[in-house]
Amino acid sequence: VKTTGAPLVKNAEVIDVFQDEKLGADKKSVAMRLTYQRPDRTPTQEEVTETRNKINNVLEKSLLAQIRK
């Protein structure tokens, strides 16, 4: 996530993992906290949204993740 979100994502951490039969076999829900930061100014909402979408696309393709929207 940090690599895909670079240089805007300064930190990415998993804050919760939930597994239950209701999710399905071998599935889990993972919550992450991302810190967006630029050294020269505050990132714009457009930059954050573009970076988040790029991260979501990589997770969907590489891990077959289903992103809640």
Short mmCIF file of C-alpha atoms in Angstrom, two decimals:
data_model
loop_
_atom_site.label_atom_id
_atom_site.label_comp_id
_atom_site.label_asym_id
_atom_site.label_seq_id
_atom_site.Cartn_x
_atom_site.Cartn_y
_atom_site.Cartn_z
CA VAL A 1 0.00 0.00 0.00
CA LYS A 2 2.81 2.41 0.85
CA THR A 3 4.64 1.58 -2.39
CA THR A 4 1.53 2.02 -4.53
CA GLY A 5 0.57 5.22 -2.71
CA ALA A 6 4.05 6.76 -2.82
CA PRO A 7 4.96 9.52 -2.50
CA LEU A 8 1.70 10.68 -0.92
CA VAL A 9 1.15 7.80 1.56
CA LYS A 10 3.57 8.24 4.45
CA ASN A 11 2.15 5.51 6.68
CA ALA A 12 -0.20 2.55 6.29
CA GLU A 13 -1.23 0.34 9.17
CA VAL A 14 -3.76 -2.43 9.67
CA ILE A 15 -6.01 -1.40 12.55
CA ASP A 16 -8.55 -4.25 12.55
CA VAL A 17 -8.99 -7.74 11.12
CA PHE A 18 -12.37 -9.48 11.35
CA GLN A 19 -13.11 -13.07 10.36
CA ASP A 20 -16.51 -14.74 10.57
CA GLU A 21 -18.53 -17.43 8.80
CA LYS A 22 -20.86 -14.66 7.60
CA LEU A 23 -18.08 -13.29 5.41
CA GLY A 24 -17.48 -16.64 3.78
CA ALA A 25 -14.81 -19.29 3.94
CA ASP A 26 -11.24 -17.96 3.91
CA LYS A 27 -12.41 -14.33 3.85
CA LYS A 28 -11.72 -11.52 6.26
CA SER A 29 -12.44 -7.86 6.65
CA VAL A 30 -9.35 -5.67 7.04
CA ALA A 31 -9.47 -2.02 8.12
CA MET A 32 -6.47 0.18 7.42
CA ARG A 33 -5.40 3.64 8.49
CA LEU A 34 -3.53 5.61 5.82
CA THR A 35 -1.62 8.83 6.46
CA TYR A 36 -1.34 11.13 3.45
CA GLN A 37 1.34 13.80 3.58
CA ARG A 38 3.40 16.00 1.30
CA PRO A 39 6.59 17.73 2.43
CA ASP A 40 5.76 21.06 0.79
CA ARG A 41 2.01 21.54 1.36
CA THR A 42 -1.25 19.90 2.35
CA PRO A 43 -2.38 17.31 -0.22
CA THR A 44 -5.50 18.27 -2.15
CA GLN A 45 -8.65 16.17 -1.95
CA GLU A 46 -8.16 15.28 -5.62
CA GLU A 47 -4.64 13.96 -4.94
CA VAL A 48 -5.85 11.88 -2.00
CA THR A 49 -8.80 10.49 -3.97
CA GLU A 50 -6.61 9.62 -6.97
CA THR A 51 -4.06 7.87 -4.73
CA ARG A 52 -6.76 5.99 -2.80
CA ASN A 53 -8.34 4.80 -6.08
CA LYS A 54 -4.94 3.62 -7.33
CA ILE A 55 -4.39 1.66 -4.09
CA ASN A 56 -7.89 0.16 -4.29
CA ASN A 57 -7.32 -0.97 -7.89
CA VAL A 58 -4.06 -2.70 -6.98
CA LEU A 59 -5.66 -4.45 -3.98
CA GLU A 60 -8.61 -5.59 -6.08
CA LYS A 61 -6.35 -7.05 -8.77
CA SER A 62 -3.53 -8.51 -6.69
CA LEU A 63 -5.53 -9.81 -3.70
CA LEU A 64 -9.01 -10.06 -5.25
CA ALA A 65 -10.08 -7.67 -2.52
CA GLN A 66 -13.61 -6.30 -2.47
CA ILE A 67 -13.48 -2.68 -1.40
CA ARG A 68 -16.51 -1.36 0.48
CA LYS A 69 -17.63 1.96 -0.90
#
